[in-house]
Coordinates of C-alpha atoms in Angstrom, one line a residue:
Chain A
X37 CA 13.9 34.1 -10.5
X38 CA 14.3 30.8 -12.1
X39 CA 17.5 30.8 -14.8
X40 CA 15.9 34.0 -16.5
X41 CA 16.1 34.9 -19.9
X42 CA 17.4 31.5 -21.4
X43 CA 16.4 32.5 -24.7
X44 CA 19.7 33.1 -24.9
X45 CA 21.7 29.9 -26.0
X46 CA 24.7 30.9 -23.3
X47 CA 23.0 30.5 -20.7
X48 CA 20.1 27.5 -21.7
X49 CA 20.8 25.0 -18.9
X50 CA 19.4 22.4 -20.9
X51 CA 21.3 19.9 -22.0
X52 CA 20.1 17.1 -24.5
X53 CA 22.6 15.1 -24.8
X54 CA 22.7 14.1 -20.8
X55 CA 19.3 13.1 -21.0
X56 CA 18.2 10.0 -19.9
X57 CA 14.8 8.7 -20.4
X58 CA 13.1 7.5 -17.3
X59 CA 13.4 3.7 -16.0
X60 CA 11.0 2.7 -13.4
X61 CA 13.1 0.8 -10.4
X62 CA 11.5 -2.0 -9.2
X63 CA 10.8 -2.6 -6.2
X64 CA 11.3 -5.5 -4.5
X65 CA 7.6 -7.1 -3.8
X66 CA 8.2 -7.9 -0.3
X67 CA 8.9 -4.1 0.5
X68 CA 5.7 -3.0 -0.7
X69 CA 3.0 -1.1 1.3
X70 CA 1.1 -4.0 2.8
X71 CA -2.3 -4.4 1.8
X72 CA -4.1 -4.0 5.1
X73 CA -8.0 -3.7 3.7
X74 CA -7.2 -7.4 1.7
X75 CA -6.5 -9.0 5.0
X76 CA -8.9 -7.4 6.6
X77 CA -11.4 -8.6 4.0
X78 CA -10.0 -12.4 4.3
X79 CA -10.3 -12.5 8.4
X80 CA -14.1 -11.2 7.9
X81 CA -14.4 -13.7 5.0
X82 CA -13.6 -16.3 7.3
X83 CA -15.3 -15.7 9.9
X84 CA -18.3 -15.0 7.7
X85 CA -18.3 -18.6 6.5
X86 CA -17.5 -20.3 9.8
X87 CA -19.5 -18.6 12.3
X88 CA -22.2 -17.6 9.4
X89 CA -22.7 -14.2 10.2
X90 CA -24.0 -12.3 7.4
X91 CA -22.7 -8.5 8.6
X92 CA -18.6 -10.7 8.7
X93 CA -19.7 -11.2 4.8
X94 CA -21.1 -8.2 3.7
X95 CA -18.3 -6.3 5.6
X96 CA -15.6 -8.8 3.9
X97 CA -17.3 -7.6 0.8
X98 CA -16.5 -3.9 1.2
X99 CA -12.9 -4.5 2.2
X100 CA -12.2 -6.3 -1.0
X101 CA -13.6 -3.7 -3.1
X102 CA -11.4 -1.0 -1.0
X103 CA -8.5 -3.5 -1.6
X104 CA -9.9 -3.8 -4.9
X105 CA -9.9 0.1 -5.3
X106 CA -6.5 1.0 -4.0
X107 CA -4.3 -1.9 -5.9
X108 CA -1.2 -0.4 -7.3
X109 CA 0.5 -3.6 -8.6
X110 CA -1.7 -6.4 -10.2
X111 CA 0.2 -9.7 -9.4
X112 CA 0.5 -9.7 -5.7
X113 CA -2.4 -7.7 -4.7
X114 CA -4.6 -9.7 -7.2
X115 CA -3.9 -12.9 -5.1
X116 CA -4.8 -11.8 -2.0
X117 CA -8.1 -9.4 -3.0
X118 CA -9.7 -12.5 -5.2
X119 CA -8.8 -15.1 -2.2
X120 CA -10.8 -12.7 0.2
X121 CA -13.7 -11.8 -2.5
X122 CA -13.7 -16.3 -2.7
X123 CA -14.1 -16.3 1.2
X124 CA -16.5 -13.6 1.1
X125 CA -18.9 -14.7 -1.7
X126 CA -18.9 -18.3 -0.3
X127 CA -20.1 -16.7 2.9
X128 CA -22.6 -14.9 1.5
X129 CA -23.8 -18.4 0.1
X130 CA -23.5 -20.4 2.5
X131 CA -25.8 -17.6 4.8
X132 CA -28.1 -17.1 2.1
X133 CA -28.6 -20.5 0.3
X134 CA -27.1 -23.2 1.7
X135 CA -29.2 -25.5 3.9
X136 CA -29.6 -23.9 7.8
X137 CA -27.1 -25.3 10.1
X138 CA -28.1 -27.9 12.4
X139 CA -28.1 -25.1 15.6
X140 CA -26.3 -26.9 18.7
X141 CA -28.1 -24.5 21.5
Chain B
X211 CA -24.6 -8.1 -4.7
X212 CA -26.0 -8.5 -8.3
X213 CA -25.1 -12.0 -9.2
X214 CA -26.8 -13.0 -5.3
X215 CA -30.0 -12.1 -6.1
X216 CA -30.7 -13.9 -9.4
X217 CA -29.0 -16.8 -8.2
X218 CA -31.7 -17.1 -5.7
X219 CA -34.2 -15.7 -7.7
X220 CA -33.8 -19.4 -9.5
X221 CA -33.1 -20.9 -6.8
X222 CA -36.2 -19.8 -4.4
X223 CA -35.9 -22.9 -2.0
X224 CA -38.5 -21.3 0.2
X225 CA -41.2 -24.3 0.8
X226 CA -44.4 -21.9 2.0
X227 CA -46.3 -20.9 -1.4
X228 CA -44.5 -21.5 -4.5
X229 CA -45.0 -19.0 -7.1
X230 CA -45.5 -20.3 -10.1
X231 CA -41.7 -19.4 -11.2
X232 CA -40.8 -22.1 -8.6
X233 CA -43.6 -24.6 -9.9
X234 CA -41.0 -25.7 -12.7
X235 CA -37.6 -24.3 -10.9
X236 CA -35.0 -26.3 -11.8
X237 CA -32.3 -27.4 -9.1
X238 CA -29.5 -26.0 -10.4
X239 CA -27.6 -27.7 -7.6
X240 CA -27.1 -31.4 -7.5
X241 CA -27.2 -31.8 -4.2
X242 CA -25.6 -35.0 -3.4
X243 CA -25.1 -34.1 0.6
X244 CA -27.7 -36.4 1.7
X245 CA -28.0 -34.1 5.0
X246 CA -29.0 -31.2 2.6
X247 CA -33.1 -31.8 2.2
X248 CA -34.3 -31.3 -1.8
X249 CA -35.3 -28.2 -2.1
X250 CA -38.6 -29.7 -3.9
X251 CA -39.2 -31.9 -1.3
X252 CA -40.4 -30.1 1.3
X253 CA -42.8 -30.9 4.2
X254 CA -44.9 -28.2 4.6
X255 CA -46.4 -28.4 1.5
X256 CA -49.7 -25.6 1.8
X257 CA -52.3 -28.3 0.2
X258 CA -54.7 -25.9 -1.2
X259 CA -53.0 -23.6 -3.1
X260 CA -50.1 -25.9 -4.7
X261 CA -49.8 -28.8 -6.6
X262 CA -47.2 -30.5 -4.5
X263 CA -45.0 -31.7 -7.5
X264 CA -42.4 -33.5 -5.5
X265 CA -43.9 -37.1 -4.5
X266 CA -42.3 -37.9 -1.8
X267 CA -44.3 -37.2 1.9
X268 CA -43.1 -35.5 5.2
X269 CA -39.9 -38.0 6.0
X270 CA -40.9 -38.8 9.7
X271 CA -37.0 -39.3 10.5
X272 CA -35.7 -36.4 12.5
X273 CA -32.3 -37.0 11.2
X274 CA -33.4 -36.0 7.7
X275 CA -33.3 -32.2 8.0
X276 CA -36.2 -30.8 6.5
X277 CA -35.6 -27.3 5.1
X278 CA -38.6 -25.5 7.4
X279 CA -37.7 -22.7 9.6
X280 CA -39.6 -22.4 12.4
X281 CA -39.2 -18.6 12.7
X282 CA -40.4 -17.8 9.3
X283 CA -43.9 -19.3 10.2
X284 CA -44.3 -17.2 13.9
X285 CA -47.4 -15.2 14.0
X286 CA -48.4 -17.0 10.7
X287 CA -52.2 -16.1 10.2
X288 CA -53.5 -18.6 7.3
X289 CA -51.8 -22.0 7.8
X290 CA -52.6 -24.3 10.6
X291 CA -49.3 -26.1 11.0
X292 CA -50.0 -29.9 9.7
X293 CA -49.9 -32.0 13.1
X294 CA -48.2 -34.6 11.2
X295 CA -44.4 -32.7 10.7
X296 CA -42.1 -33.5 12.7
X297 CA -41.3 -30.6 14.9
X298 CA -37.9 -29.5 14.1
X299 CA -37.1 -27.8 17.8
X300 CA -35.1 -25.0 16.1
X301 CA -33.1 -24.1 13.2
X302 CA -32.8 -20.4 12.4
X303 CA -30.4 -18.9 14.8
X304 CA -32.6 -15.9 16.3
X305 CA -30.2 -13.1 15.9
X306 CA -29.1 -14.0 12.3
X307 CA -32.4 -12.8 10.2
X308 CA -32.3 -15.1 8.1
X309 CA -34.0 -13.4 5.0
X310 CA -33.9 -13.8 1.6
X311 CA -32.2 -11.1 -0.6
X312 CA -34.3 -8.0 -0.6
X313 CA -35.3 -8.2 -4.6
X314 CA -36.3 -11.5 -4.8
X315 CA -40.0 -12.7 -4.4
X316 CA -40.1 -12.5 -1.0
X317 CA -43.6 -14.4 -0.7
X318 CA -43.5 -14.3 3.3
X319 CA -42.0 -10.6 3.6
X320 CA -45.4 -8.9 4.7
X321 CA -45.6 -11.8 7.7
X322 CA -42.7 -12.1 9.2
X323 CA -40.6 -10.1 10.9
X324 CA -37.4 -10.1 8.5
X325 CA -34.9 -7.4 8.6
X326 CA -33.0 -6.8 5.9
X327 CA -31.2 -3.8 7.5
X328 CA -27.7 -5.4 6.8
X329 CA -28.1 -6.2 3.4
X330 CA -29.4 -2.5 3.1
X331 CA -26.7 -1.0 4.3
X332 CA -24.2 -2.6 3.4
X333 CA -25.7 -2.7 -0.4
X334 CA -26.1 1.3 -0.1
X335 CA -22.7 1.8 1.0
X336 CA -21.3 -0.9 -1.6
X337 CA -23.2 1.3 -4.7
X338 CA -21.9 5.0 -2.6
X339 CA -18.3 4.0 -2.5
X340 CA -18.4 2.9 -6.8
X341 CA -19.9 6.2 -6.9
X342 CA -17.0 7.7 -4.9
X343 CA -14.4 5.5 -6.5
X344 CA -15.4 7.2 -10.0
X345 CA -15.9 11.1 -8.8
X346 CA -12.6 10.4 -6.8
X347 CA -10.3 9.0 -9.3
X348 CA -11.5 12.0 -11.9
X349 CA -10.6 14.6 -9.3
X350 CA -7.2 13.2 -8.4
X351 CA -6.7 13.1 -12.1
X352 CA -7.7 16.9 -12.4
X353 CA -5.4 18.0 -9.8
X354 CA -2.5 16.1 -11.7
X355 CA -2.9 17.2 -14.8
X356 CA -3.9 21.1 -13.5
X357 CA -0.2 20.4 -12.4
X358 CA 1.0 19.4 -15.2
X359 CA -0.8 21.8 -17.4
X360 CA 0.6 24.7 -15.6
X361 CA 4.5 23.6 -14.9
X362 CA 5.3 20.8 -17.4
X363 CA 3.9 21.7 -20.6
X364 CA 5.0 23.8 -23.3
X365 CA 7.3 26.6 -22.2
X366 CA 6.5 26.4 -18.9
X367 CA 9.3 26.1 -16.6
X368 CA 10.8 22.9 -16.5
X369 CA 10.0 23.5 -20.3
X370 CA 12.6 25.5 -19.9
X371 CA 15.2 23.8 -17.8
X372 CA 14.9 20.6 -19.3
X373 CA 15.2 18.9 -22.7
X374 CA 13.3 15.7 -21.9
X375 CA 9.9 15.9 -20.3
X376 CA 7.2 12.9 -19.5
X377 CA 7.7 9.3 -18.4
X378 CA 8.2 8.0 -21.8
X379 CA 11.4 8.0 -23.9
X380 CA 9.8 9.3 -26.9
X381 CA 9.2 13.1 -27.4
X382 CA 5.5 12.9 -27.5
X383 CA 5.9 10.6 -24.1
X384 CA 3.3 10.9 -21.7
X385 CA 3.4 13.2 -18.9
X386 CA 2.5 12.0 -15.8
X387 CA 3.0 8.1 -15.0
X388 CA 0.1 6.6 -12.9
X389 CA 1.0 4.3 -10.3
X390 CA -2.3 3.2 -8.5
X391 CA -5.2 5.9 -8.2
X392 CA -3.2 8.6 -6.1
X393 CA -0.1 8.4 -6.7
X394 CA 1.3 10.4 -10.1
X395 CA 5.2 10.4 -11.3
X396 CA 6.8 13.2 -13.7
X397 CA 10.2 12.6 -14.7
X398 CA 12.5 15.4 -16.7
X399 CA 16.1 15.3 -17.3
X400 CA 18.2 16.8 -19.6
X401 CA 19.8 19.7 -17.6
X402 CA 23.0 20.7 -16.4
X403 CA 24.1 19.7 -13.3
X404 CA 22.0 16.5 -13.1
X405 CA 20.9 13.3 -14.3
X406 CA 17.2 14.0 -14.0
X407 CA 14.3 14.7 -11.9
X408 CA 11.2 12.8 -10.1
X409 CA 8.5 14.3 -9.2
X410 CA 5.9 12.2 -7.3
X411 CA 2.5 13.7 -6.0
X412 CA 1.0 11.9 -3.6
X413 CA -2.5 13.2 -3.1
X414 CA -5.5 12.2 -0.7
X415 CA -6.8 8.8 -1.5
X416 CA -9.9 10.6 -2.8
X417 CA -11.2 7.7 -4.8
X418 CA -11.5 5.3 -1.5
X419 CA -14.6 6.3 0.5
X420 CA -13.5 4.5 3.7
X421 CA -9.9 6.5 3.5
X422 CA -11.9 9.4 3.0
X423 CA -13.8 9.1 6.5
X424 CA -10.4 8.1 8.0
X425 CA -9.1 11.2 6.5
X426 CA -11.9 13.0 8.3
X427 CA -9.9 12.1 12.2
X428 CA -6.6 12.1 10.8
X429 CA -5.9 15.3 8.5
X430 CA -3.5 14.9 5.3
X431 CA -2.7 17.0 2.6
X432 CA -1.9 17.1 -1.0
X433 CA 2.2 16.7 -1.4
X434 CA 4.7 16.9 -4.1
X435 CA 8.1 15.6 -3.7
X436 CA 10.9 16.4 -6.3
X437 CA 13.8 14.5 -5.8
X438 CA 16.6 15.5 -7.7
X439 CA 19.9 13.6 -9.0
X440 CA 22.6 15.8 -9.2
X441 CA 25.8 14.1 -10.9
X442 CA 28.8 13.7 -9.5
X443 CA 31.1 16.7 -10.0
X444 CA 28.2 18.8 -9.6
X445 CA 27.8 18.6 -6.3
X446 CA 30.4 19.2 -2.8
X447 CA 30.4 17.6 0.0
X448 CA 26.6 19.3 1.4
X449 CA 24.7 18.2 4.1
X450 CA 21.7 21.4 4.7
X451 CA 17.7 21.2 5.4
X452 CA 15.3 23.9 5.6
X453 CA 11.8 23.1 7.2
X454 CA 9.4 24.2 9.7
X455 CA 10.7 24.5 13.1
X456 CA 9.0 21.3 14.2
X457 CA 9.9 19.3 11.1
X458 CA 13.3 20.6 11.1
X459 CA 13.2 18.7 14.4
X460 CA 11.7 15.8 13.9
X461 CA 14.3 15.1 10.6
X462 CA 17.4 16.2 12.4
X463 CA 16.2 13.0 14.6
X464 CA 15.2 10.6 12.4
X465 CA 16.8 11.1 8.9
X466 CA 20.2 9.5 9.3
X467 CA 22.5 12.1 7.5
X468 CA 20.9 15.1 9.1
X469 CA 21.6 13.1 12.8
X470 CA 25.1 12.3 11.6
X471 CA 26.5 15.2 9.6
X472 CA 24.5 18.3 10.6
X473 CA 22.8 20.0 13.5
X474 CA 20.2 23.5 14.0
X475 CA 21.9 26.4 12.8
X476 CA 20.7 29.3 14.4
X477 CA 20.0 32.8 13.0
X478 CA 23.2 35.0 12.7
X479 CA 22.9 38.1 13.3
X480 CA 23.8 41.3 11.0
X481 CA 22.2 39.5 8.1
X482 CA 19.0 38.6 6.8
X483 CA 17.5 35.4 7.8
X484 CA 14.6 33.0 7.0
X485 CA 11.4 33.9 8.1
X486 CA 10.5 33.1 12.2
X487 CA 8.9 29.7 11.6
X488 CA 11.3 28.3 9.4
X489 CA 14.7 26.5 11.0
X490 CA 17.6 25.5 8.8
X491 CA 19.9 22.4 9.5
X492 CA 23.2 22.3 8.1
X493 CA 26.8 21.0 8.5
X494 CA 28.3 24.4 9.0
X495 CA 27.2 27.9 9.4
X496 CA 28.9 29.1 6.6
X497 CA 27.6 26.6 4.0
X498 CA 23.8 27.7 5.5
X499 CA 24.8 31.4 4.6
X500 CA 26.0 30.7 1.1
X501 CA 23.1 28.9 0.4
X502 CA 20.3 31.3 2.0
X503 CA 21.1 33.7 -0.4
X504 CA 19.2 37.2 -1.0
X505 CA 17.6 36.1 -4.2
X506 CA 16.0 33.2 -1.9
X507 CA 15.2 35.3 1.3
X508 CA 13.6 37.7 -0.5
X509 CA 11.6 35.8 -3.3
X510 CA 10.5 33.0 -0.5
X511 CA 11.8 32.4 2.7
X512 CA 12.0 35.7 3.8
X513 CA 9.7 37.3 6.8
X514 CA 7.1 38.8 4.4
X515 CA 7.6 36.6 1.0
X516 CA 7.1 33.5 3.0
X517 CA 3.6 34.5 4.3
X518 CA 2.5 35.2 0.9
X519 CA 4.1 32.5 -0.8
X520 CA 5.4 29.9 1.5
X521 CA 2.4 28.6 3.0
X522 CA 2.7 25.0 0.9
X523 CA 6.3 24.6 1.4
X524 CA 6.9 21.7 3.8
X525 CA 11.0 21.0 3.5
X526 CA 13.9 21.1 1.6
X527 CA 17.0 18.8 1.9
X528 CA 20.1 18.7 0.0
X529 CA 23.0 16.1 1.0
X530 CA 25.4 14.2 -0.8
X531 CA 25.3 11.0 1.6
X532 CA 21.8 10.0 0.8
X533 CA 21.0 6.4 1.9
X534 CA 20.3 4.3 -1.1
X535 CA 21.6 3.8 -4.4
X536 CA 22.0 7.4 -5.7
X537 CA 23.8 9.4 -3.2
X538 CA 23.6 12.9 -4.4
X539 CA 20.3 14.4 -4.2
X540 CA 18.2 17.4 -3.7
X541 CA 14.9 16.8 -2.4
X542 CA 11.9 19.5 -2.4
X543 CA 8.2 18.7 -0.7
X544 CA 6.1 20.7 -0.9
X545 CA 1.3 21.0 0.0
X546 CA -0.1 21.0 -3.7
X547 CA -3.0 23.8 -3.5
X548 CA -6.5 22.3 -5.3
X549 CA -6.7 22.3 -8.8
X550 CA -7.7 25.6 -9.9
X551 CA -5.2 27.5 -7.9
X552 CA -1.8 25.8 -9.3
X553 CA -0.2 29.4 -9.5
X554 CA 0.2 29.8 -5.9
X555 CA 3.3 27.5 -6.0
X556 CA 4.8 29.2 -8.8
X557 CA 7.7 30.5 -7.1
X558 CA 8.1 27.1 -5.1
X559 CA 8.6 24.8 -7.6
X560 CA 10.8 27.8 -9.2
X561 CA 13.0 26.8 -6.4
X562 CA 14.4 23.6 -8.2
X563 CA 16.1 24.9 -11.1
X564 CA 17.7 28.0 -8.9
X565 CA 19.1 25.4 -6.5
X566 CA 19.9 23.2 -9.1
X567 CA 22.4 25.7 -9.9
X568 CA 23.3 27.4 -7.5
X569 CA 24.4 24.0 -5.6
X570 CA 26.0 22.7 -8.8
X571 CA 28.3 26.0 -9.1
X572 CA 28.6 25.7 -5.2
X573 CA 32.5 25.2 -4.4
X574 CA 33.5 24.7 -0.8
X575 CA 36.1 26.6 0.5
X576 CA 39.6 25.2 1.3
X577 CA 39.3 24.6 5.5
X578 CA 35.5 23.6 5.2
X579 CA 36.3 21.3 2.6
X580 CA 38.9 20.0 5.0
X581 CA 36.5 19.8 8.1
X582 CA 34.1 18.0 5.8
X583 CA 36.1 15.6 4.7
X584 CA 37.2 14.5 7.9
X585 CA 34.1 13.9 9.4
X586 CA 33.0 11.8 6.5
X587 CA 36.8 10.2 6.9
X588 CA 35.5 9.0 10.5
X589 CA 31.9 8.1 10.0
X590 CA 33.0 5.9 6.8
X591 CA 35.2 4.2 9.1
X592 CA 32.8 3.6 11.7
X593 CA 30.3 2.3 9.3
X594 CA 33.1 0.1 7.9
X595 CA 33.7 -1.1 11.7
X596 CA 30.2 -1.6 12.3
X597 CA 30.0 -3.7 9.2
X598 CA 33.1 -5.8 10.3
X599 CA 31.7 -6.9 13.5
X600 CA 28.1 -7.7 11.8
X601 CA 29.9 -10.0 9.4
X602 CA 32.2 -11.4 12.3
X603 CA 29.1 -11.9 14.4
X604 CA 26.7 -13.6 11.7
X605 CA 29.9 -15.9 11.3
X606 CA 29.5 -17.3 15.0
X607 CA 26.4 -17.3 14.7
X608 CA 26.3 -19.8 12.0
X609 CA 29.3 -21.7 13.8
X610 CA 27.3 -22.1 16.8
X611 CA 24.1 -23.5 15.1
X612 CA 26.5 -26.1 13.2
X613 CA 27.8 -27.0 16.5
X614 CA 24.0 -27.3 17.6
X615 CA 23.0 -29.1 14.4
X616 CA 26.2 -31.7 15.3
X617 CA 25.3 -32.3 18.6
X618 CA 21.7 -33.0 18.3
X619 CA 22.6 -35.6 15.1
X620 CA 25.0 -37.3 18.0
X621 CA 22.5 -37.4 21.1
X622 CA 20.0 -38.5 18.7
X623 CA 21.9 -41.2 16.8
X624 CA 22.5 -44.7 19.1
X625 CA 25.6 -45.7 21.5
X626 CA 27.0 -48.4 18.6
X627 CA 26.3 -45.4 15.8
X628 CA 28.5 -43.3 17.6
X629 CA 31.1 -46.6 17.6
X630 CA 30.8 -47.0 14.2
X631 CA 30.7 -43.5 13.4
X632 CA 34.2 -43.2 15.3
X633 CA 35.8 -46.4 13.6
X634 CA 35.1 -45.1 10.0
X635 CA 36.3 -41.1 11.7
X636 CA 39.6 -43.3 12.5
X637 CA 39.8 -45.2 9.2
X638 CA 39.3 -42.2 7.5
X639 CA 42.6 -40.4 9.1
X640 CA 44.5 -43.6 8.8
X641 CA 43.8 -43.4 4.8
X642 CA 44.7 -39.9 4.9
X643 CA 48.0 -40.2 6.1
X644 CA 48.8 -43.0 4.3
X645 CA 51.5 -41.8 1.4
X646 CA 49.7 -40.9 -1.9
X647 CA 50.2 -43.2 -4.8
X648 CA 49.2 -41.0 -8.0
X649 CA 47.5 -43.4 -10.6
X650 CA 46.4 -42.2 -14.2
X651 CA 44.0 -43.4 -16.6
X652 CA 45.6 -45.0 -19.7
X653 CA 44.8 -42.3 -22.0

């Protein structure tokens, strides 16, 4: 159905001459697709370290890596996912190693 | 969680029975926080069995805070508890398990009740969704390239419709452009008609394990957009969409040239027509007749060819007032089938290069053209009158807050700073209508 039989040179719809090699447009970094698992990962990262809750770190260690997983550009996202894999790792740290917290019961 | 479990492997702080990797452990960390107890030093030193290397005895001050955790020693068998350590009243909060990572030396694992279920988990589900990541990313790939193998390589049909194929500028440019794991570009140009095409295939985000599960409750499919830039000349004034009678909704709604230009066009009679489920949107009935043309009905969108063929068409939508920068496009979307059954869409994607041309030979006739032009006359003026009064209002806008801004500098400055404020206001006028005296420099 398509433009049959273009062997024919009449006919040939291509063109070389009006081709035009292909130029990525960039867009603009605020209009990107927000990166919901990278905040997600910080907000468990942080509460991870304050409230020392071991499941807030862990689980702010699988958001970055989703974050980490589904990063189209490198600049912007690499901020954010290596902010919330700091907040995370500290937790995990701080819960595993660092001295026990004084409890105030 | 690699790097946590050697780190702690060195740095076993745990006082009970030192194994002899502890005996000569170093302390990595200087700890200067004098609240933080020395790892070494600790109180509950089990006298038979270790050597207690650090010298200094059971601080009696409470303040100090001995590294001990009550909980870890519950139901302990062996040790009598020394009387002589201070009894800490509690320092492991009960519902955090405090435990130490599952591979190290856990020397009081057997005794106490430590559950490691989180670090299990969430270890297991860490090491399942690398796994996932890999097997994902290859089978996104496959479907991409099965595409590309089957309609963008040699002679194959855009092959044939186009001189310049692949993302690159060379000839031997790559084919596909990558752009994060699930989203591949394919770019040809080189035709009559038009500048060039984009394709973009956004598949499933296989490679993301917790997408995946979300994809479980909330379906998605496969898609393939081709948008097309037709040149100038090529194309008339168009407005016309084709899509599923609850799409075709849905757009006529929310994409702003179908709400503006076009509306449903419904089936006329004494002619063939797209098949039942399909609706068609378009600026006038006769531009939806040309372009439904026999070729079309019968290869695709008619009754029997679409159940055969059209199950992965989703829309198409050809306009010449597209928003953005290029306004002339045709855009096609259609459901990409899995990878080994590429040749359903065969006749789809041979869609583009018929409506390529047929559009680009497309002429309007005389009194449509005029009806056309006079709607765009009228909605380019209302957008030009809409734009007027956003400009005029931003203007008093920014009026007002100067206004504001003056104000608040008065009521904030003193009663004399207004005074003096005023006299140099006053001075100033008086200079200004004083008669100008041009001087100039000796040159």
């Amino acid at each position: 159905m398509s433009s049959h039989g273009n062997s024919s040179t009449a006919n040939d719809p291509r063109q070389p001459s009006a081709a035009k090699p292909f130029v990525q447009q960039s867009v603009a970094p605020q209009d990107l697709p927000v990166d919901y698992s990278g905040f997600i990962a910080v907000m468990f990262g942080v509460a991870g370290v304050m409230f020392r809750y071991k499941l807030c770190s862990w689980v702010a260690i699988i958001f970055c890596a989703q974050s980490l997983a589904n990063m189209r550009n490198f600049e912007t996202d690499l901020k954010q996912v290596s902010m919330a894999m700091m907040f995370a790792v500290m937790g995990l740290v701080t819960n595993y190693l660092g001295p026990r917290p004084p409890k105030t019961t | 969680d690699g790097e946590d479990d050697d780190e702690s492997l060195i740095h076993n702080t745990l006082p009970l029975r030192s194994s002899p990797l502890t005996q000569s452990d170093p302390d990595p960390e200087p700890t200067p926080d004098p609240t933080s107890q020395d790892p070494d030093a600790n109180q509950y030193s089990e006298p038979p069995s270790r050597p207690s290397s650090s010298s200094d005895l059971p601080k009696p001050s409470s303040t100090s805070f001995e590294y001990w955790d009550e909980d870890e020693f519950e139901g302990l068998p062996v040790e009598q508890p020394p009387l002589e350590t201070p009894k800490i009243p509690e320092n492991a909060t009960p519902d955090d398990p405090s435990s130490d990572p599952k591979t190290a030396p856990k020397p009081i694992a057997a005794t106490s009740p430590k559950s490691y279920t989180v670090e299990i988990v969430c270890g297991s589900f860490l090491i399942v969704f690398a796994i996932n990541y890999f097997t994902g990313k290859r089978e996104n790939e496959n479907i991409a390239l099965a595409w590309a193998v089957k309609f963008a390589s040699k002679d194959s049909i855009f092959d044939k419709n186009f001189s310049l194929l692949g993302v690159g500028d060379g000839d031997d440019s790559p084919l596909l452009l990558k752009e994060g794991q699930n989203v591949f570009k394919f770019h040809a140009s080189g035709r009559r008609y038009c500048q060039g095409l984009l394709a973009t295939m956004e598949l499933k985000s296989r490679h993301d394990l917790i997408s995946r599960m979300y994809n479980l409750v909330v379906p998605c499919s496969d898609e393939i957009s081709f948008e097309v830039y037709m040149n100038d000349d090529a194309m008339d004034h168009l407005v016309f969409a084709v899509a599923k009678k609850k799409a075709a909704k849905w757009m006529q709604k929310e994409i702003r040239d179908l709400q503006r230009f076009a509306n449903m066009v419904s089936p006329p009679s004494g002619r063939k027509w797209v098949a039942e489920e399909l609706a068609v949107i378009s600026e006038s009935k006769e531009v939806a007749g040309d372009l439904i043309t026999e070729v079309v009905l019968e290869q695709v969108f008619g009754e029997k060819a679409f159940e055969k063929f059209g199950k992965g068409f989703i829309s198409i939508h050809f306009s010449d007032q597209q928003p953005g920068t290029h306004k002339k496009m045709l855009l096609f979307k259609f459901a990409l089938p899995d990878a080994n059954s590429m040749a359903d869409m065969t006749r789809l994607v041979a869609l583009v290069p018929y409506y390529i041309d047929l559009v680009g030979r497309y002429r309007l006739s005389t009194q449509a053209r005029s009806k056309t032009e006079i709607t765009r006359m009228k909605i380019a003026q209302e957008a030009h009158r809409e734009e007027q009064n956003a400009r005029q209002e931003a203007l008093q806008r920014k009026k007002a807050e100067r206004k504001k801004l003056l104000e608040e500098a008065e009521s904030k400055l003193g009663a004399e700073a207004i005074k003096r404020k005023e006299a140099k206001e006053r001075a100033r006028q008086m200079k200004k209508s004083m008669p100008r005296v041009k001087m100039t420099r000796a040159h």
